[in-house]
Coordinates of C-alpha atoms and ligand atoms in Angstrom, one line a residue:
X297 CA 59.2 -16.9 -123.7
X298 CA 61.1 -18.7 -126.5
X299 CA 64.0 -17.1 -128.5
X300 CA 62.7 -14.8 -131.2
X301 CA 61.8 -16.3 -134.6
X302 CA 62.8 -14.3 -137.7
X303 CA 59.9 -14.0 -140.1
X304 CA 60.1 -12.5 -143.5
X305 CA 57.2 -11.0 -145.4
X306 CA 57.6 -9.7 -148.9
X307 CA 55.2 -7.2 -150.5
X308 CA 55.1 -5.8 -146.9
X309 CA 53.5 -2.5 -147.9
X310 CA 50.7 -4.3 -149.9
X311 CA 47.1 -5.1 -149.0
X312 CA 47.5 -8.6 -147.8
X313 CA 50.4 -7.7 -145.6
X314 CA 48.4 -4.9 -144.0
X315 CA 46.4 -7.7 -142.3
X316 CA 49.1 -10.4 -142.2
X317 CA 51.6 -8.4 -140.2
X318 CA 49.2 -7.8 -137.3
X319 CA 48.2 -11.4 -137.2
X320 CA 51.9 -12.3 -136.9
X321 CA 52.7 -9.9 -134.1
X322 CA 49.6 -10.9 -132.2
X323 CA 50.7 -14.5 -132.0
X324 CA 48.1 -16.0 -134.4
X325 CA 50.7 -17.9 -136.3
X326 CA 53.5 -19.0 -134.1
X327 CA 51.7 -18.9 -130.8
X328 CA 51.3 -16.5 -127.8
X329 CA 54.8 -17.3 -126.3
X330 CA 56.8 -16.9 -129.5
X331 CA 58.4 -13.5 -130.0
X332 CA 59.2 -12.6 -133.6
X333 CA 61.5 -10.3 -135.5
X334 CA 59.8 -9.1 -138.7
X335 CA 61.9 -8.9 -141.8
X336 CA 60.0 -6.8 -144.4
X337 CA 60.9 -6.7 -148.1
X338 CA 59.6 -4.2 -150.6
X339 CA 60.6 -2.7 -153.9
X340 CA 62.4 0.6 -153.7
X341 CA 59.5 2.8 -154.8
X342 CA 57.3 1.3 -152.0
X343 CA 59.9 1.9 -149.2
X344 CA 58.3 5.1 -148.1
X345 CA 54.9 3.4 -147.9
X346 CA 56.6 0.7 -145.9
X347 CA 58.0 3.2 -143.5
X348 CA 54.4 4.1 -142.6
X349 CA 53.5 0.5 -142.0
X350 CA 56.6 0.2 -139.7
X351 CA 55.4 3.3 -137.8
X352 CA 52.0 1.7 -137.3
X353 CA 53.5 -1.6 -136.2
X354 CA 55.6 0.3 -133.6
X355 CA 52.5 2.3 -132.5
X356 CA 50.6 -1.0 -131.9
X357 CA 53.3 -1.9 -129.2
X358 CA 52.8 -5.6 -129.7
X359 CA 54.2 -7.7 -126.9
X360 CA 55.6 -10.3 -129.3
X361 CA 57.4 -8.0 -131.7
X362 CA 61.1 -8.0 -130.8
X363 CA 62.4 -6.0 -133.8
X364 CA 61.9 -5.0 -137.4
X365 CA 64.2 -5.1 -140.4
X366 CA 62.9 -3.2 -143.4
X367 CA 64.7 -3.4 -146.7
X368 CA 64.5 -3.4 -150.5
X369 CA 67.4 -5.9 -150.7
X370 CA 66.3 -9.6 -150.5
X371 CA 69.7 -10.6 -149.1
X372 CA 69.3 -8.3 -146.1
X373 CA 65.6 -9.0 -145.7
X374 CA 66.1 -12.8 -145.7
X375 CA 69.1 -12.9 -143.5
X376 CA 68.7 -15.6 -140.9
X377 CA 64.9 -16.0 -141.4
X378 CA 63.1 -19.1 -140.2
X379 CA 59.8 -18.5 -142.0
X380 CA 59.2 -16.6 -145.2
X381 CA 55.8 -15.4 -146.6
X382 CA 56.5 -14.5 -150.2
X383 CA 53.5 -12.3 -150.8
X384 CA 54.9 -9.6 -153.1
X385 CA 54.6 -9.8 -156.8
X386 CA 53.6 -7.7 -159.8
X387 CA 49.8 -7.4 -160.1
X388 CA 48.0 -8.5 -163.3
X389 CA 47.0 -5.6 -165.5
X390 CA 44.0 -5.5 -167.8
X391 CA 46.1 -6.3 -170.9
X392 CA 48.0 -9.2 -169.3
X393 CA 47.0 -12.8 -169.7
X394 CA 48.1 -15.5 -167.3
X395 CA 51.3 -16.3 -169.3
X396 CA 52.3 -12.7 -169.3
X397 CA 51.9 -12.6 -165.5
X398 CA 54.0 -15.7 -165.2
X399 CA 56.8 -14.2 -167.3
X400 CA 56.6 -10.9 -165.4
X401 CA 56.9 -12.5 -162.0
X402 CA 59.3 -15.3 -162.7
X403 CA 62.5 -13.3 -162.4
X404 CA 61.4 -12.0 -158.9
X405 CA 61.3 -15.5 -157.6
X406 CA 64.7 -16.4 -159.1
X407 CA 66.3 -13.6 -157.1
X408 CA 64.4 -14.3 -154.0
X409 CA 65.1 -18.1 -154.2
X410 CA 68.8 -17.4 -154.5
X411 CA 68.8 -14.9 -151.7
X412 CA 67.0 -17.4 -149.4
X413 CA 69.5 -20.1 -150.4
X414 CA 72.4 -17.8 -149.5
X415 CA 71.3 -16.2 -146.2
X416 CA 68.1 -17.8 -144.7
X417 CA 68.3 -20.1 -141.7
X418 CA 68.7 -23.7 -142.9
X419 CA 65.3 -24.6 -141.3
X420 CA 63.4 -21.9 -143.2
X421 CA 59.9 -22.8 -144.2
X422 CA 58.6 -20.8 -147.2
X423 CA 55.0 -20.1 -148.4
X424 CA 54.5 -18.4 -151.7
X425 CA 51.3 -16.4 -151.9
X426 CA 52.1 -14.0 -154.8
X427 CA 50.4 -15.3 -158.0
X428 CA 50.8 -17.4 -160.0
X429 CA 51.8 -18.9 -156.7
X430 CA 52.5 -22.6 -157.6
X431 CA 54.8 -21.7 -160.4
X432 CA 56.5 -18.8 -158.6
X433 CA 57.1 -21.3 -155.8
X434 CA 58.6 -23.8 -158.3
X435 CA 61.0 -21.1 -159.5
X436 CA 62.0 -20.0 -156.0
X437 CA 62.5 -23.6 -154.9
X438 CA 64.7 -24.5 -158.0
X439 CA 66.7 -21.4 -157.3
X440 CA 67.4 -22.4 -153.7
X441 CA 69.6 -25.4 -154.5
X442 CA 70.8 -26.0 -150.9
X443 CA 67.4 -25.9 -149.2
X444 CA 65.4 -29.1 -149.2
X445 CA 62.6 -28.9 -151.7
X446 CA 59.9 -29.9 -149.1
X447 CA 60.6 -26.6 -147.2
X448 CA 58.9 -24.7 -150.1
X449 CA 55.1 -24.5 -150.5
X450 CA 52.5 -22.4 -152.2
X451 CA 49.1 -21.4 -150.8
X452 CA 45.9 -23.2 -151.7
X453 CA 44.6 -22.8 -148.1
X454 CA 42.4 -19.9 -149.1
X455 CA 40.6 -22.2 -151.6
X456 CA 40.5 -24.8 -148.8
X457 CA 39.0 -22.4 -146.4
X458 CA 36.5 -21.1 -149.0
X459 CA 35.3 -24.7 -149.5
X460 CA 34.9 -25.2 -145.7
X461 CA 33.0 -22.0 -145.5
X462 CA 30.6 -22.9 -148.3
X463 CA 29.8 -26.3 -146.8
X464 CA 29.4 -25.0 -143.3
X465 CA 27.1 -22.2 -144.4
X466 CA 24.9 -24.5 -146.5
X467 CA 24.6 -27.0 -143.7
X468 CA 24.1 -24.3 -141.1
X469 CA 26.8 -25.5 -138.8
X470 CA 30.0 -24.0 -137.3
X471 CA 32.9 -24.5 -139.7
X472 CA 34.8 -26.8 -137.2
X473 CA 32.1 -29.4 -137.8
X474 CA 33.4 -29.8 -141.4
X475 CA 36.4 -32.1 -141.9
X476 CA 38.5 -33.8 -144.5
X477 CA 38.0 -31.4 -147.4
X478 CA 41.0 -31.3 -149.8
X479 CA 42.1 -29.0 -152.6
X480 CA 44.1 -30.5 -155.4
X481 CA 46.3 -28.8 -158.0
X482 CA 46.9 -25.3 -159.0
X483 CA 45.7 -22.1 -157.3
X484 CA 43.7 -21.1 -160.3
X485 CA 40.0 -21.5 -161.3
X486 CA 41.0 -25.1 -162.3
X487 CA 41.7 -26.1 -158.7
X488 CA 39.6 -29.1 -157.4
X489 CA 37.9 -28.8 -154.0
X490 CA 37.4 -32.5 -153.3
X491 CA 34.7 -33.4 -150.8
X492 CA 34.5 -37.2 -151.5
X493 CA 35.9 -37.9 -148.0
X494 CA 34.5 -34.9 -146.3
X495 CA 32.1 -35.1 -143.4
X496 CA 29.8 -32.7 -141.6
X497 CA 29.3 -33.5 -138.0
X498 CA 30.5 -37.0 -138.7
X499 CA 28.1 -37.7 -141.7
X500 CA 29.5 -37.8 -145.3
X501 CA 29.0 -34.6 -147.2
X502 CA 27.6 -36.7 -150.1
X503 CA 24.7 -37.8 -147.8
X504 CA 23.8 -34.2 -147.1
X505 CA 24.0 -32.5 -150.5
X506 CA 23.2 -33.3 -154.1
X507 CA 26.1 -34.5 -156.3
X508 CA 25.1 -31.9 -158.9
X509 CA 25.6 -29.1 -156.5
X510 CA 28.9 -30.5 -155.2
X511 CA 30.3 -30.9 -158.7
X512 CA 28.6 -27.7 -160.0
X513 CA 27.6 -24.7 -158.0
X514 CA 29.8 -25.5 -155.0
X515 CA 33.0 -26.0 -157.1
X516 CA 32.2 -23.0 -159.2
X517 CA 31.6 -20.7 -156.2
X518 CA 35.0 -21.8 -154.6
X519 CA 36.8 -21.4 -157.9
X520 CA 35.5 -17.9 -158.8
X521 CA 35.3 -16.5 -155.3
X522 CA 38.3 -14.2 -155.8
X523 CA 36.5 -12.6 -158.8
X524 CA 33.3 -12.2 -156.9
X525 CA 35.1 -10.4 -154.0
X526 CA 36.8 -8.0 -156.5
X527 CA 33.4 -7.3 -158.0
X528 CA 31.7 -6.7 -154.7
X529 CA 34.5 -4.9 -152.8
X530 CA 36.3 -3.2 -155.6
X531 CA 39.5 -4.8 -154.3
X532 CA 41.0 -8.3 -154.1
X533 CA 40.8 -10.6 -151.1
X534 CA 43.2 -9.4 -148.5
X535 CA 42.2 -10.3 -144.9
X536 CA 41.0 -13.8 -145.9
X537 CA 44.2 -14.4 -147.8
X538 CA 46.3 -13.2 -144.9
X539 CA 44.3 -15.4 -142.6
X540 CA 44.8 -18.4 -144.9
X541 CA 48.6 -17.9 -145.1
X542 CA 48.7 -17.8 -141.3
X543 CA 46.6 -21.0 -141.1
X544 CA 49.0 -22.7 -143.5
X545 CA 52.2 -21.6 -141.7
X546 CA 50.7 -22.2 -138.2
X547 CA 49.7 -25.8 -139.0
X548 CA 53.2 -26.3 -140.6
X549 CA 55.0 -25.1 -137.5
X550 CA 52.6 -26.3 -134.8
X551 CA 50.8 -29.3 -136.4
X552 CA 47.2 -29.7 -137.7
X553 CA 46.2 -32.0 -134.9
X554 CA 45.1 -34.8 -137.3
X555 CA 43.0 -32.5 -139.5
X556 CA 43.4 -32.7 -143.3
X557 CA 44.6 -29.5 -144.7
X558 CA 45.7 -28.5 -148.3
X559 CA 49.2 -27.4 -149.2
X560 CA 50.8 -27.0 -152.6
X561 CA 54.2 -28.8 -152.3
X562 CA 56.8 -30.4 -154.6
X563 CA 55.2 -33.6 -155.8
X564 CA 57.1 -36.9 -155.2
X565 CA 54.9 -38.5 -157.9
X566 CA 51.9 -39.0 -155.6
X567 CA 48.6 -39.8 -157.5
X568 CA 50.4 -39.7 -160.8
X569 CA 51.4 -36.0 -160.4
X570 CA 54.8 -35.6 -162.1
X571 CA 57.7 -35.3 -159.6
X572 CA 58.7 -31.8 -158.9
X573 CA 55.5 -29.9 -159.8
X574 CA 54.2 -27.7 -157.0
X575 CA 50.8 -29.3 -156.6
X576 CA 48.2 -29.1 -153.9
X577 CA 47.5 -32.3 -152.0
X578 CA 45.6 -33.4 -148.9
X579 CA 48.2 -33.4 -146.1
X580 CA 48.4 -33.6 -142.4
X581 CA 51.1 -31.7 -140.5
X582 CA 53.0 -32.3 -137.4
X583 CA 54.8 -29.8 -135.2
X584 CA 58.3 -28.8 -136.3
X585 CA 57.6 -28.1 -140.0
X586 CA 56.6 -31.6 -141.3
X587 CA 53.8 -32.4 -143.7
X588 CA 52.7 -35.8 -144.8
X589 CA 50.6 -36.4 -148.0
X590 CA 47.7 -38.7 -147.5
X591 CA 48.4 -41.4 -150.0
X592 CA 45.4 -43.7 -149.7
X593 CA 42.7 -41.1 -150.7
X594 CA 40.3 -42.9 -153.1
X595 CA 39.9 -40.7 -156.1
X596 CA 36.9 -41.3 -158.4
X597 CA 36.8 -40.8 -162.2
X598 CA 35.6 -37.2 -161.8
X599 CA 38.5 -36.4 -159.4
X600 CA 41.0 -38.1 -161.7
X601 CA 40.0 -35.9 -164.6
X602 CA 40.3 -32.8 -162.4
X603 CA 43.7 -33.9 -161.1
X604 CA 44.9 -34.4 -164.7
X605 CA 43.5 -31.0 -165.8
X606 CA 45.5 -29.3 -163.1
X607 CA 48.7 -31.3 -164.0
X608 CA 48.3 -30.1 -167.6
X609 CA 47.8 -26.5 -166.5
X610 CA 50.9 -26.5 -164.2
X611 CA 53.0 -28.3 -166.9
X612 CA 52.1 -25.5 -169.3
X613 CA 53.1 -22.9 -166.7
X614 CA 56.3 -24.8 -166.0
X615 CA 57.1 -24.8 -169.8
X616 CA 56.6 -21.1 -170.0
X617 CA 59.4 -20.5 -167.4
X618 CA 61.6 -23.4 -168.3
X619 CA 64.6 -21.0 -168.8
X620 CA 64.2 -19.8 -165.2
X621 CA 64.3 -23.3 -163.6
X622 CA 68.0 -24.1 -164.0
X623 CA 69.2 -20.9 -162.6
Ligands
LIG101 P1 49.3 -5.5 -153.5 O1 49.5 -5.1 -154.9 O2 48.5 -4.7 -152.6 O3 50.7 -5.7 -152.8 C1 51.8 -6.3 -153.4 C2 53.1 -5.7 -152.9 O4 54.2 -6.4 -153.4 C3 53.2 -4.2 -153.3 O5 53.4 -3.4 -152.2 C4 54.5 -4.2 -154.2 O6 55.3 -3.1 -154.1 C5 55.2 -5.5 -153.7 N1 56.2 -6.0 -154.6 C6 56.1 -6.1 -155.9 N2 57.2 -6.7 -156.4 C7 58.0 -7.0 -155.3 C8 59.3 -7.6 -155.1 N3 60.0 -8.0 -156.2 N4 59.8 -7.8 -153.9 C9 59.0 -7.4 -152.8 N5 57.8 -6.8 -152.9 C10 57.3 -6.6 -154.1 O7 48.8 -7.0 -153.6 P2 48.1 -7.9 -152.5 O8 46.6 -7.7 -152.6 O9 48.8 -7.8 -151.2 O10 48.4 -9.4 -153.2 C11 49.7 -9.9 -153.2 C12 49.7 -11.2 -154.1 O11 48.9 -12.2 -153.5 C13 49.2 -11.0 -155.5 O12 50.1 -11.6 -156.4 C14 47.9 -11.7 -155.5 O13 47.5 -12.2 -156.8 C15 48.2 -12.8 -154.6 N6 47.1 -13.6 -154.0 C16 47.2 -14.9 -153.8 C17 46.2 -15.6 -153.2 C18 46.4 -17.1 -153.0 O14 45.4 -17.7 -152.6 N7 47.5 -17.7 -153.3 C19 44.9 -15.0 -152.8 C20 45.0 -13.5 -152.6 C21 45.9 -12.8 -153.6 O15 45.1 -12.7 -154.8

């Protein structure tokens, strides 16, 4: 057994965490020989609910769980952590539009970014799940001045997995036969699930399906899947979101074995995306927390327009929180 890894989860009493925490303690993310100490953060009014989650974790007696820290103080919850899942954020209410949500959540990520900067392990890897996740990630990253920017990321893996799932289902093959799908941009309904390099059982996706479907029904289904789940289930995606965050972090820590995956990371100017925007790119990952953007992806005119649209949306989000980025 390795020495325990300290893993923070915020919004630990929420819906996504109710799946995520058990995936973590069962070894799905960091492997079957990696013990973990869970660091759980909640807001004060949710601490009682969190105590129930802690009881259930204890009652599950997981072999890999070597301790739990539960707190409503980010500086205590992030102390020494090597990985952080920033899931908690304020939910969008009926009267809020996207810009209200951005303004409501921004300050949370200033505080959490500063706390990570001050007390997390220097090798910490951060995934932001709480929406609007790209811009929340930007705020946290800018607030953590001493942590290298590329250790911050936001989650587009659920969109990526949704795209894989749609293609596999339509082709009638197991999902592992589908490769080289990439999600570009923002985790919003503008995100672009790009299949121009994708293959199914070695054959190009473009040879299997009509371009009209790939640019129409397919993209639309992936982009609006969250809403369809809320309508059908009466609650937002939780287990699939937890699973996607685990896929993201597992690949980051253990490597994607040559597979293309999608991560929203600080742009270095790749594909004309302005430096610093938290933008989803096709990447491969290697063990030890490294990701490498695939820089020779041939983007067609349709893709270029989509990439630009996402840049514009993220720039507008960035402008809405400009006052929080120099904190
Ligand atoms: P819940 O409302 O069930 O849970 C959120 C939890 O966060 C609550 O327990 C709340 O008390 C806590 N919280 C709020 N402010 C906090 C703070 N400052 N510090 C710590 N905890 C805080 O939401 P859930 O269904 O778990 O979803 C969590 C977030 O994930 C939402 O923002 C949601 O929009 C986002 N999602 C992101 C996805 C993605 O692909 N990036 C997909 C799934 C999900 O929609």
